[in-house]
């Protein structure tokens, strides 16, 4: 409870300026100035804007490299004298070795046909080093011991014979690959596709079970992100960087359009989360997987 109060006070200070502005004002910063690899970093994003406009905060699918999304926490919208403020606390981890790591998150101002991104100023974290270099000693300070004892050197290996054997093995391997290489590559790709699909289905069905139990907007958003990441890896298209509208235009499937729009209404419109649209996304991913397997099989 104490941590939540502290986060709320920081969020309020970021989101509510001294004088109301006509345009959206966005502020974001980390609560600490340093972090170790794998530790959780807390980033607070606040926005102050006129009451008559709509503002969206970024979800887990936005590119935040070198940081990896862990979770987030919303605070209720507060409106005073025609000015609204919103704030969200994001939790990230990093596994990159760079000594200085920077992040700047936007909020999106909703217009009739598109959105405008308004970014906060960039904030940075310093990476704490855990490895300590050992002490070193000067060569002239080390006591060296002289010896004239004979040291036997192993006799040389039969390099000519070894080279001949290695050449024969490489020649046989090259011949085998020339004959069976296409089959081997096809088998490897199909196995990789099966493994990726199995991992996706395991994670996705787990999320569906959680949705049936709690119908949480956060779990719903995480499930859509999982679906986009799988399709991105399968088709090599940037699904995770696309908005819902752009995804619908790229896929051009009426059932997917209805499913994604229904999910958006439940996440951002406060409607009850329905599992059926998520099942439609899962069926679409399965169909894409089967088509890809068929394509690889006949290459």
PDB file of C-alpha atoms in Angstrom:
ATOM      1  CA  UNK A   1       0.000   0.000   0.000  1.00  0.00           C
ATOM      2  CA  UNK A   2       2.891   2.384   0.852  1.00  0.00           C
ATOM      3  CA  UNK A   3       4.500   1.702  -2.555  1.00  0.00           C
ATOM      4  CA  UNK A   4       1.211   2.368  -4.351  1.00  0.00           C
ATOM      5  CA  UNK A   5       0.766   5.700  -2.525  1.00  0.00           C
ATOM      6  CA  UNK A   6       4.308   6.684  -3.474  1.00  0.00           C
ATOM      7  CA  UNK A   7       3.717   5.768  -7.119  1.00  0.00           C
ATOM      8  CA  UNK A   8       0.439   7.706  -7.104  1.00  0.00           C
ATOM      9  CA  UNK A   9       2.124  10.833  -5.768  1.00  0.00           C
ATOM     10  CA  UNK A  10       4.804  10.621  -8.479  1.00  0.00           C
ATOM     11  CA  UNK A  11       2.165  10.011 -11.145  1.00  0.00           C
ATOM     12  CA  UNK A  12       0.181  13.062  -9.981  1.00  0.00           C
ATOM     13  CA  UNK A  13       3.272  15.270 -10.026  1.00  0.00           C
ATOM     14  CA  UNK A  14       4.026  14.173 -13.586  1.00  0.00           C
ATOM     15  CA  UNK A  15       0.479  14.430 -14.913  1.00  0.00           C
ATOM     16  CA  UNK A  16      -0.737  17.709 -13.294  1.00  0.00           C
ATOM     17  CA  UNK A  17       1.230  20.871 -14.188  1.00  0.00           C
ATOM     18  CA  UNK A  18       1.047  24.110 -12.310  1.00  0.00           C
ATOM     19  CA  UNK A  19      -0.946  25.802 -15.113  1.00  0.00           C
ATOM     20  CA  UNK A  20      -3.337  23.973 -17.463  1.00  0.00           C
ATOM     21  CA  UNK A  21      -2.065  23.803 -21.062  1.00  0.00           C
ATOM     22  CA  UNK A  22      -4.076  24.028 -24.284  1.00  0.00           C
ATOM     23  CA  UNK A  23      -2.165  21.133 -25.877  1.00  0.00           C
ATOM     24  CA  UNK A  24      -1.475  17.678 -24.358  1.00  0.00           C
ATOM     25  CA  UNK A  25       1.513  17.748 -22.028  1.00  0.00           C
ATOM     26  CA  UNK A  26       3.368  14.427 -21.649  1.00  0.00           C
ATOM     27  CA  UNK A  27       5.942  13.651 -18.956  1.00  0.00           C
ATOM     28  CA  UNK A  28       7.742  10.406 -18.288  1.00  0.00           C
ATOM     29  CA  UNK A  29      10.644   9.336 -16.109  1.00  0.00           C
ATOM     30  CA  UNK A  30      12.200   6.430 -14.240  1.00  0.00           C
ATOM     31  CA  UNK A  31      11.922   6.401 -10.453  1.00  0.00           C
ATOM     32  CA  UNK A  32      15.580   5.376 -10.098  1.00  0.00           C
ATOM     33  CA  UNK A  33      18.721   6.404 -11.942  1.00  0.00           C
ATOM     34  CA  UNK A  34      20.397   2.979 -12.123  1.00  0.00           C
ATOM     35  CA  UNK A  35      19.524  -0.697 -12.546  1.00  0.00           C
ATOM     36  CA  UNK A  36      21.114  -4.142 -12.662  1.00  0.00           C
ATOM     37  CA  UNK A  37      20.537  -6.585 -15.511  1.00  0.00           C
ATOM     38  CA  UNK A  38      17.259  -8.444 -14.945  1.00  0.00           C
ATOM     39  CA  UNK A  39      15.978  -6.044 -12.276  1.00  0.00           C
ATOM     40  CA  UNK A  40      12.594  -4.343 -12.598  1.00  0.00           C
ATOM     41  CA  UNK A  41      12.641  -0.650 -13.563  1.00  0.00           C
ATOM     42  CA  UNK A  42       9.637   1.559 -12.746  1.00  0.00           C
ATOM     43  CA  UNK A  43       8.701   4.154 -15.401  1.00  0.00           C
ATOM     44  CA  UNK A  44       5.884   6.662 -14.757  1.00  0.00           C
ATOM     45  CA  UNK A  45       4.093   8.209 -17.751  1.00  0.00           C
ATOM     46  CA  UNK A  46       1.659  11.082 -17.181  1.00  0.00           C
ATOM     47  CA  UNK A  47      -0.416  13.222 -19.534  1.00  0.00           C
ATOM     48  CA  UNK A  48      -2.426  16.406 -19.018  1.00  0.00           C
ATOM     49  CA  UNK A  49      -4.840  17.417 -21.776  1.00  0.00           C
ATOM     50  CA  UNK A  50      -8.113  19.275 -22.477  1.00  0.00           C
ATOM     51  CA  UNK A  51     -11.198  17.367 -21.356  1.00  0.00           C
ATOM     52  CA  UNK A  52     -12.734  17.341 -24.842  1.00  0.00           C
ATOM     53  CA  UNK A  53     -10.062  15.124 -26.481  1.00  0.00           C
ATOM     54  CA  UNK A  54      -9.361  11.394 -26.151  1.00  0.00           C
ATOM     55  CA  UNK A  55      -5.907  10.100 -25.254  1.00  0.00           C
ATOM     56  CA  UNK A  56      -4.604   6.501 -25.355  1.00  0.00           C
ATOM     57  CA  UNK A  57      -1.570   5.199 -23.485  1.00  0.00           C
ATOM     58  CA  UNK A  58       0.798   2.645 -25.131  1.00  0.00           C
ATOM     59  CA  UNK A  59       0.260  -1.067 -24.547  1.00  0.00           C
ATOM     60  CA  UNK A  60       2.714  -3.957 -24.272  1.00  0.00           C
ATOM     61  CA  UNK A  61       3.198  -4.275 -28.048  1.00  0.00           C
ATOM     62  CA  UNK A  62       5.054  -0.962 -28.480  1.00  0.00           C
ATOM     63  CA  UNK A  63       8.795  -1.181 -29.171  1.00  0.00           C
ATOM     64  CA  UNK A  64      10.659  -0.247 -25.961  1.00  0.00           C
ATOM     65  CA  UNK A  65      14.100  -1.724 -26.781  1.00  0.00           C
ATOM     66  CA  UNK A  66      16.392  -2.210 -24.848  1.00  0.00           C
ATOM     67  CA  UNK A  67      13.668  -2.656 -22.203  1.00  0.00           C
ATOM     68  CA  UNK A  68      11.271  -5.612 -22.036  1.00  0.00           C
ATOM     69  CA  UNK A  69       7.690  -5.070 -20.877  1.00  0.00           C
ATOM     70  CA  UNK A  70       6.722  -6.797 -17.601  1.00  0.00           C
ATOM     71  CA  UNK A  71       3.444  -5.227 -16.455  1.00  0.00           C
ATOM     72  CA  UNK A  72       1.720  -1.895 -15.855  1.00  0.00           C
ATOM     73  CA  UNK A  73      -0.618  -0.195 -13.404  1.00  0.00           C
ATOM     74  CA  UNK A  74      -3.345   2.330 -14.260  1.00  0.00           C
ATOM     75  CA  UNK A  75      -4.548   5.256 -12.161  1.00  0.00           C
ATOM     76  CA  UNK A  76      -8.058   6.712 -12.634  1.00  0.00           C
ATOM     77  CA  UNK A  77      -8.563   9.755 -14.853  1.00  0.00           C
ATOM     78  CA  UNK A  78      -9.016  12.987 -12.876  1.00  0.00           C
ATOM     79  CA  UNK A  79     -10.668  16.051 -14.454  1.00  0.00           C
ATOM     80  CA  UNK A  80     -10.554  19.531 -12.948  1.00  0.00           C
ATOM     81  CA  UNK A  81     -11.656  22.833 -14.551  1.00  0.00           C
ATOM     82  CA  UNK A  82     -11.890  21.255 -18.017  1.00  0.00           C
ATOM     83  CA  UNK A  83      -8.421  19.682 -17.818  1.00  0.00           C
ATOM     84  CA  UNK A  84      -7.965  15.905 -17.497  1.00  0.00           C
ATOM     85  CA  UNK A  85      -4.945  14.003 -16.288  1.00  0.00           C
ATOM     86  CA  UNK A  86      -4.027  10.359 -16.702  1.00  0.00           C
ATOM     87  CA  UNK A  87      -1.057   8.376 -15.486  1.00  0.00           C
ATOM     88  CA  UNK A  88       0.242   4.837 -15.920  1.00  0.00           C
ATOM     89  CA  UNK A  89       3.118   3.112 -14.130  1.00  0.00           C
ATOM     90  CA  UNK A  90       5.073   0.723 -16.368  1.00  0.00           C
ATOM     91  CA  UNK A  91       7.430  -1.994 -15.149  1.00  0.00           C
ATOM     92  CA  UNK A  92      10.301  -2.990 -17.441  1.00  0.00           C
ATOM     93  CA  UNK A  93      13.354  -5.232 -17.324  1.00  0.00           C
ATOM     94  CA  UNK A  94      16.547  -5.042 -19.346  1.00  0.00           C
ATOM     95  CA  UNK A  95      19.041  -7.720 -20.303  1.00  0.00           C
ATOM     96  CA  UNK A  96      21.238  -5.530 -22.514  1.00  0.00           C
ATOM     97  CA  UNK A  97      24.823  -4.726 -21.396  1.00  0.00           C
ATOM     98  CA  UNK A  98      24.830  -1.057 -22.517  1.00  0.00           C
ATOM     99  CA  UNK A  99      26.024   1.244 -19.722  1.00  0.00           C
ATOM    100  CA  UNK A 100      23.340   3.883 -20.443  1.00  0.00           C
ATOM    101  CA  UNK A 101      19.842   2.844 -21.556  1.00  0.00           C
ATOM    102  CA  UNK A 102      17.205   5.366 -22.637  1.00  0.00           C
ATOM    103  CA  UNK A 103      13.411   5.281 -22.962  1.00  0.00           C
ATOM    104  CA  UNK A 104      10.801   7.785 -24.176  1.00  0.00           C
ATOM    105  CA  UNK A 105       7.144   6.705 -24.299  1.00  0.00           C
ATOM    106  CA  UNK A 106       4.340   8.482 -26.185  1.00  0.00           C
ATOM    107  CA  UNK A 107       0.651   8.939 -25.636  1.00  0.00           C
ATOM    108  CA  UNK A 108      -1.688   8.916 -28.633  1.00  0.00           C
ATOM    109  CA  UNK A 109      -4.202  11.691 -29.295  1.00  0.00           C
ATOM    110  CA  UNK A 110      -7.229  10.157 -31.014  1.00  0.00           C
ATOM    111  CA  UNK A 111      -8.557  11.914 -34.117  1.00  0.00           C
ATOM    112  CA  UNK A 112     -11.440  10.937 -36.366  1.00  0.00           C
ATOM    113  CA  UNK A 113      -9.301   8.821 -38.720  1.00  0.00           C
ATOM    114  CA  UNK A 114      -5.931   8.364 -37.042  1.00  0.00           C
ATOM    115  CA  UNK A 115      -3.852   9.095 -33.953  1.00  0.00           C
ATOM    116  CA  UNK A 116      -1.039  11.547 -33.227  1.00  0.00           C
ATOM    117  CA  UNK A 117       1.843  10.407 -31.022  1.00  0.00           C
ATOM    118  CA  UNK A 118       3.087  12.917 -28.426  1.00  0.00           C
ATOM    119  CA  UNK A 119       6.332  11.786 -26.778  1.00  0.00           C
ATOM    120  CA  UNK A 120       7.696  12.503 -23.336  1.00  0.00           C
ATOM    121  CA  UNK A 121      11.302  13.666 -23.015  1.00  0.00           C
ATOM    122  CA  UNK A 122      13.741  10.749 -22.969  1.00  0.00           C
ATOM    123  CA  UNK A 123      14.942   9.497 -19.581  1.00  0.00           C
ATOM    124  CA  UNK A 124      17.943   7.238 -18.971  1.00  0.00           C
ATOM    125  CA  UNK A 125      19.130   4.558 -16.576  1.00  0.00           C
ATOM    126  CA  UNK A 126      22.713   3.656 -15.768  1.00  0.00           C
ATOM    127  CA  UNK A 127      23.593  -0.037 -15.690  1.00  0.00           C
ATOM    128  CA  UNK A 128      25.155  -1.227 -12.436  1.00  0.00           C
ATOM    129  CA  UNK A 129      28.105  -3.551 -13.016  1.00  0.00           C
ATOM    130  CA  UNK A 130      28.203  -6.665 -10.850  1.00  0.00           C
ATOM    131  CA  UNK A 131      31.505  -8.143 -12.095  1.00  0.00           C
ATOM    132  CA  UNK A 132      34.513  -6.724 -10.239  1.00  0.00           C
ATOM    133  CA  UNK A 133      37.879  -6.842 -12.006  1.00  0.00           C
ATOM    134  CA  UNK A 134      40.514  -8.800 -10.058  1.00  0.00           C
ATOM    135  CA  UNK A 135      43.573  -7.110  -8.623  1.00  0.00           C
ATOM    136  CA  UNK A 136      46.548  -7.004 -10.956  1.00  0.00           C
ATOM    137  CA  UNK A 137      50.228  -7.051 -10.102  1.00  0.00           C
ATOM    138  CA  UNK A 138      53.190  -5.406 -11.805  1.00  0.00           C
ATOM    139  CA  UNK A 139      55.604  -7.811 -13.435  1.00  0.00           C
ATOM    140  CA  UNK A 140      58.613  -6.331 -11.622  1.00  0.00           C
ATOM    141  CA  UNK A 141      56.856  -6.906  -8.276  1.00  0.00           C
ATOM    142  CA  UNK A 142      56.444 -10.654  -8.865  1.00  0.00           C
ATOM    143  CA  UNK A 143      59.149 -12.994  -7.559  1.00  0.00           C
ATOM    144  CA  UNK A 144      60.183 -15.208 -10.495  1.00  0.00           C
ATOM    145  CA  UNK A 145      61.936 -18.530  -9.945  1.00  0.00           C
ATOM    146  CA  UNK A 146      64.759 -19.531 -12.267  1.00  0.00           C
ATOM    147  CA  UNK A 147      65.190 -23.146 -13.389  1.00  0.00           C
ATOM    148  CA  UNK A 148      67.313 -25.057 -15.917  1.00  0.00           C
ATOM    149  CA  UNK A 149      65.279 -28.252 -15.632  1.00  0.00           C
ATOM    150  CA  UNK A 150      64.571 -29.989 -18.951  1.00  0.00           C
ATOM    151  CA  UNK A 151      60.943 -29.839 -20.067  1.00  0.00           C
ATOM    152  CA  UNK A 152      59.909 -32.606 -22.438  1.00  0.00           C
ATOM    153  CA  UNK A 153      57.904 -31.449 -25.455  1.00  0.00           C
ATOM    154  CA  UNK A 154      55.399 -33.927 -26.890  1.00  0.00           C
ATOM    155  CA  UNK A 155      56.327 -35.358 -30.289  1.00  0.00           C
ATOM    156  CA  UNK A 156      54.514 -33.932 -33.286  1.00  0.00           C
ATOM    157  CA  UNK A 157      51.243 -35.482 -34.403  1.00  0.00           C
ATOM    158  CA  UNK A 158      50.828 -37.067 -37.849  1.00  0.00           C
ATOM    159  CA  UNK A 159      49.294 -33.972 -39.419  1.00  0.00           C
ATOM    160  CA  UNK A 160      49.499 -35.298 -42.972  1.00  0.00           C
ATOM    161  CA  UNK A 161      47.383 -38.352 -42.133  1.00  0.00           C
ATOM    162  CA  UNK A 162      44.973 -36.265 -40.060  1.00  0.00           C
ATOM    163  CA  UNK A 163      44.557 -33.755 -42.891  1.00  0.00           C
ATOM    164  CA  UNK A 164      43.849 -36.531 -45.375  1.00  0.00           C
ATOM    165  CA  UNK A 165      41.213 -38.081 -43.102  1.00  0.00           C
ATOM    166  CA  UNK A 166      39.608 -34.689 -42.481  1.00  0.00           C
ATOM    167  CA  UNK A 167      39.530 -34.012 -46.230  1.00  0.00           C
ATOM    168  CA  UNK A 168      37.792 -37.326 -46.945  1.00  0.00           C
ATOM    169  CA  UNK A 169      35.241 -36.695 -44.184  1.00  0.00           C
ATOM    170  CA  UNK A 170      34.503 -33.190 -45.497  1.00  0.00           C
ATOM    171  CA  UNK A 171      34.184 -34.507 -49.046  1.00  0.00           C
ATOM    172  CA  UNK A 172      31.703 -37.169 -47.938  1.00  0.00           C
ATOM    173  CA  UNK A 173      29.765 -34.610 -45.905  1.00  0.00           C
ATOM    174  CA  UNK A 174      29.595 -32.218 -48.879  1.00  0.00           C
ATOM    175  CA  UNK A 175      28.401 -35.021 -51.160  1.00  0.00           C
ATOM    176  CA  UNK A 176      25.752 -36.097 -48.667  1.00  0.00           C
ATOM    177  CA  UNK A 177      24.521 -32.538 -48.259  1.00  0.00           C
ATOM    178  CA  UNK A 178      24.349 -32.060 -52.032  1.00  0.00           C
ATOM    179  CA  UNK A 179      22.113 -35.135 -52.301  1.00  0.00           C
ATOM    180  CA  UNK A 180      20.020 -34.796 -49.137  1.00  0.00           C
ATOM    181  CA  UNK A 181      20.450 -31.109 -48.296  1.00  0.00           C
ATOM    182  CA  UNK A 182      17.024 -30.003 -49.525  1.00  0.00           C
ATOM    183  CA  UNK A 183      15.283 -32.751 -47.568  1.00  0.00           C
ATOM    184  CA  UNK A 184      17.296 -31.922 -44.451  1.00  0.00           C
ATOM    185  CA  UNK A 185      16.476 -28.214 -44.697  1.00  0.00           C
ATOM    186  CA  UNK A 186      12.788 -28.967 -45.239  1.00  0.00           C
ATOM    187  CA  UNK A 187      12.704 -31.306 -42.245  1.00  0.00           C
ATOM    188  CA  UNK A 188      14.447 -28.715 -40.051  1.00  0.00           C
ATOM    189  CA  UNK A 189      12.054 -25.907 -41.071  1.00  0.00           C
ATOM    190  CA  UNK A 190       8.965 -28.046 -40.502  1.00  0.00           C
ATOM    191  CA  UNK A 191      10.222 -29.134 -37.097  1.00  0.00           C
ATOM    192  CA  UNK A 192      10.913 -25.525 -36.145  1.00  0.00           C
ATOM    193  CA  UNK A 193       7.418 -24.487 -37.300  1.00  0.00           C
ATOM    194  CA  UNK A 194       5.822 -27.258 -35.224  1.00  0.00           C
ATOM    195  CA  UNK A 195       7.799 -26.313 -32.110  1.00  0.00           C
ATOM    196  CA  UNK A 196       6.957 -22.611 -32.454  1.00  0.00           C
ATOM    197  CA  UNK A 197       3.266 -23.387 -32.939  1.00  0.00           C
ATOM    198  CA  UNK A 198       3.215 -25.755 -29.957  1.00  0.00           C
ATOM    199  CA  UNK A 199       4.781 -23.090 -27.706  1.00  0.00           C
ATOM    200  CA  UNK A 200       2.324 -20.484 -28.992  1.00  0.00           C
ATOM    201  CA  UNK A 201      -0.686 -22.734 -28.384  1.00  0.00           C
ATOM    202  CA  UNK A 202       0.489 -23.575 -24.871  1.00  0.00           C
ATOM    203  CA  UNK A 203       0.821 -19.893 -23.926  1.00  0.00           C
ATOM    204  CA  UNK A 204      -2.331 -18.829 -25.759  1.00  0.00           C
ATOM    205  CA  UNK A 205      -4.603 -21.497 -24.239  1.00  0.00           C
ATOM    206  CA  UNK A 206      -3.204 -20.604 -20.814  1.00  0.00           C
ATOM    207  CA  UNK A 207      -4.224 -16.974 -21.407  1.00  0.00           C
ATOM    208  CA  UNK A 208      -7.691 -18.087 -22.547  1.00  0.00           C
ATOM    209  CA  UNK A 209      -8.117 -19.994 -19.287  1.00  0.00           C
ATOM    210  CA  UNK A 210      -7.171 -16.869 -17.349  1.00  0.00           C
ATOM    211  CA  UNK A 211      -9.653 -14.814 -19.397  1.00  0.00           C
ATOM    212  CA  UNK A 212     -12.459 -17.238 -18.618  1.00  0.00           C
ATOM    213  CA  UNK A 213     -11.678 -16.882 -14.916  1.00  0.00           C
ATOM    214  CA  UNK A 214     -11.096 -13.135 -14.584  1.00  0.00           C
ATOM    215  CA  UNK A 215     -11.914 -11.427 -17.943  1.00  0.00           C
ATOM    216  CA  UNK A 216      -9.160  -8.891 -17.215  1.00  0.00           C
ATOM    217  CA  UNK A 217      -8.390  -6.160 -19.845  1.00  0.00           C
ATOM    218  CA  UNK A 218      -4.674  -6.601 -19.073  1.00  0.00           C
ATOM    219  CA  UNK A 219      -4.838 -10.333 -19.842  1.00  0.00           C
ATOM    220  CA  UNK A 220      -6.872  -9.569 -22.981  1.00  0.00           C
ATOM    221  CA  UNK A 221      -4.226  -7.133 -24.188  1.00  0.00           C
ATOM    222  CA  UNK A 222      -1.436  -9.609 -23.394  1.00  0.00           C
ATOM    223  CA  UNK A 223      -3.266 -12.310 -25.382  1.00  0.00           C
ATOM    224  CA  UNK A 224      -3.549 -10.095 -28.480  1.00  0.00           C
ATOM    225  CA  UNK A 225       0.151  -9.232 -28.172  1.00  0.00           C
ATOM    226  CA  UNK A 226       1.018 -12.952 -27.989  1.00  0.00           C
ATOM    227  CA  UNK A 227      -1.027 -13.579 -31.146  1.00  0.00           C
ATOM    228  CA  UNK A 228       0.685 -10.742 -33.024  1.00  0.00           C
ATOM    229  CA  UNK A 229       4.162 -11.922 -32.023  1.00  0.00           C
ATOM    230  CA  UNK A 230       3.458 -15.442 -33.311  1.00  0.00           C
ATOM    231  CA  UNK A 231       2.151 -14.185 -36.674  1.00  0.00           C
ATOM    232  CA  UNK A 232       5.125 -11.826 -36.960  1.00  0.00           C
ATOM    233  CA  UNK A 233       7.567 -14.717 -36.540  1.00  0.00           C
ATOM    234  CA  UNK A 234       5.556 -16.987 -38.876  1.00  0.00           C
ATOM    235  CA  UNK A 235       5.029 -14.527 -41.756  1.00  0.00           C
ATOM    236  CA  UNK A 236       7.931 -12.083 -41.180  1.00  0.00           C
ATOM    237  CA  UNK A 237       5.531  -9.129 -41.085  1.00  0.00           C
ATOM    238  CA  UNK A 238       5.671  -6.360 -38.415  1.00  0.00           C
ATOM    239  CA  UNK A 239       2.367  -7.185 -36.693  1.00  0.00           C
ATOM    240  CA  UNK A 240       3.560  -6.023 -33.249  1.00  0.00           C
ATOM    241  CA  UNK A 241       4.223  -2.520 -34.605  1.00  0.00           C
ATOM    242  CA  UNK A 242       0.804  -2.159 -36.254  1.00  0.00           C
ATOM    243  CA  UNK A 243      -2.334  -0.614 -34.806  1.00  0.00           C
ATOM    244  CA  UNK A 244      -5.599  -2.551 -34.873  1.00  0.00           C
ATOM    245  CA  UNK A 245      -6.703  -0.638 -37.962  1.00  0.00           C
ATOM    246  CA  UNK A 246      -3.429  -1.361 -39.786  1.00  0.00           C
ATOM    247  CA  UNK A 247      -3.599  -5.039 -38.808  1.00  0.00           C
ATOM    248  CA  UNK A 248      -7.125  -5.309 -40.231  1.00  0.00           C
ATOM    249  CA  UNK A 249      -6.010  -3.663 -43.479  1.00  0.00           C
ATOM    250  CA  UNK A 250      -3.058  -6.043 -43.780  1.00  0.00           C
ATOM    251  CA  UNK A 251      -4.987  -9.264 -43.087  1.00  0.00           C
ATOM    252  CA  UNK A 252      -8.197  -8.348 -44.974  1.00  0.00           C
ATOM    253  CA  UNK A 253     -10.333 -10.966 -43.237  1.00  0.00           C
ATOM    254  CA  UNK A 254     -13.825  -9.984 -42.080  1.00  0.00           C
ATOM    255  CA  UNK A 255     -13.901 -12.383 -39.121  1.00  0.00           C
ATOM    256  CA  UNK A 256     -10.539 -11.077 -37.867  1.00  0.00           C
ATOM    257  CA  UNK A 257     -11.789  -7.494 -38.266  1.00  0.00           C
ATOM    258  CA  UNK A 258     -14.832  -8.255 -36.116  1.00  0.00           C
ATOM    259  CA  UNK A 259     -12.745 -10.101 -33.511  1.00  0.00           C
ATOM    260  CA  UNK A 260     -10.113  -7.346 -33.171  1.00  0.00           C
ATOM    261  CA  UNK A 261     -12.725  -4.578 -33.000  1.00  0.00           C
ATOM    262  CA  UNK A 262     -14.669  -6.500 -30.344  1.00  0.00           C
ATOM    263  CA  UNK A 263     -11.484  -6.998 -28.313  1.00  0.00           C
ATOM    264  CA  UNK A 264     -10.578  -3.282 -28.593  1.00  0.00           C
ATOM    265  CA  UNK A 265     -14.015  -2.318 -27.283  1.00  0.00           C
ATOM    266  CA  UNK A 266     -13.543  -4.593 -24.276  1.00  0.00           C
ATOM    267  CA  UNK A 267     -10.015  -3.274 -23.540  1.00  0.00           C
ATOM    268  CA  UNK A 268     -10.494   0.459 -24.151  1.00  0.00           C
ATOM    269  CA  UNK A 269     -14.273   0.849 -24.008  1.00  0.00           C
ATOM    270  CA  UNK A 270     -14.903  -0.832 -20.672  1.00  0.00           C
ATOM    271  CA  UNK A 271     -17.114  -3.555 -22.159  1.00  0.00           C
ATOM    272  CA  UNK A 272     -17.178  -7.113 -20.819  1.00  0.00           C
ATOM    273  CA  UNK A 273     -14.338  -9.258 -22.175  1.00  0.00           C
ATOM    274  CA  UNK A 274     -15.714 -12.074 -24.358  1.00  0.00           C
ATOM    275  CA  UNK A 275     -13.514 -15.124 -24.999  1.00  0.00           C
ATOM    276  CA  UNK A 276     -15.100 -15.954 -28.377  1.00  0.00           C
ATOM    277  CA  UNK A 277     -13.147 -13.314 -30.418  1.00  0.00           C
ATOM    278  CA  UNK A 278      -9.892 -14.678 -28.937  1.00  0.00           C
ATOM    279  CA  UNK A 279     -10.854 -18.177 -30.050  1.00  0.00           C
ATOM    280  CA  UNK A 280     -11.331 -16.748 -33.546  1.00  0.00           C
ATOM    281  CA  UNK A 281      -7.778 -15.334 -33.451  1.00  0.00           C
ATOM    282  CA  UNK A 282      -6.473 -18.752 -32.359  1.00  0.00           C
ATOM    283  CA  UNK A 283      -8.266 -20.491 -35.253  1.00  0.00           C
ATOM    284  CA  UNK A 284      -6.788 -17.943 -37.670  1.00  0.00           C
ATOM    285  CA  UNK A 285      -3.257 -18.586 -36.333  1.00  0.00           C
ATOM    286  CA  UNK A 286      -3.784 -22.356 -36.671  1.00  0.00           C
ATOM    287  CA  UNK A 287      -4.907 -21.933 -40.291  1.00  0.00           C
ATOM    288  CA  UNK A 288      -1.837 -19.789 -41.056  1.00  0.00           C
ATOM    289  CA  UNK A 289       0.412 -22.455 -39.483  1.00  0.00           C
ATOM    290  CA  UNK A 290      -1.134 -25.269 -41.543  1.00  0.00           C
ATOM    291  CA  UNK A 291      -0.783 -23.262 -44.759  1.00  0.00           C
ATOM    292  CA  UNK A 292       2.852 -22.530 -43.977  1.00  0.00           C
ATOM    293  CA  UNK A 293       3.522 -26.226 -43.319  1.00  0.00           C
ATOM    294  CA  UNK A 294       1.921 -27.097 -46.665  1.00  0.00           C
ATOM    295  CA  UNK A 295       4.024 -24.462 -48.397  1.00  0.00           C
ATOM    296  CA  UNK A 296       7.293 -25.753 -46.902  1.00  0.00           C
ATOM    297  CA  UNK A 297       6.357 -29.372 -47.647  1.00  0.00           C
ATOM    298  CA  UNK A 298       6.072 -28.643 -51.382  1.00  0.00           C
ATOM    299  CA  UNK A 299       9.122 -26.425 -51.761  1.00  0.00           C
TER     300      UNK A 299
END
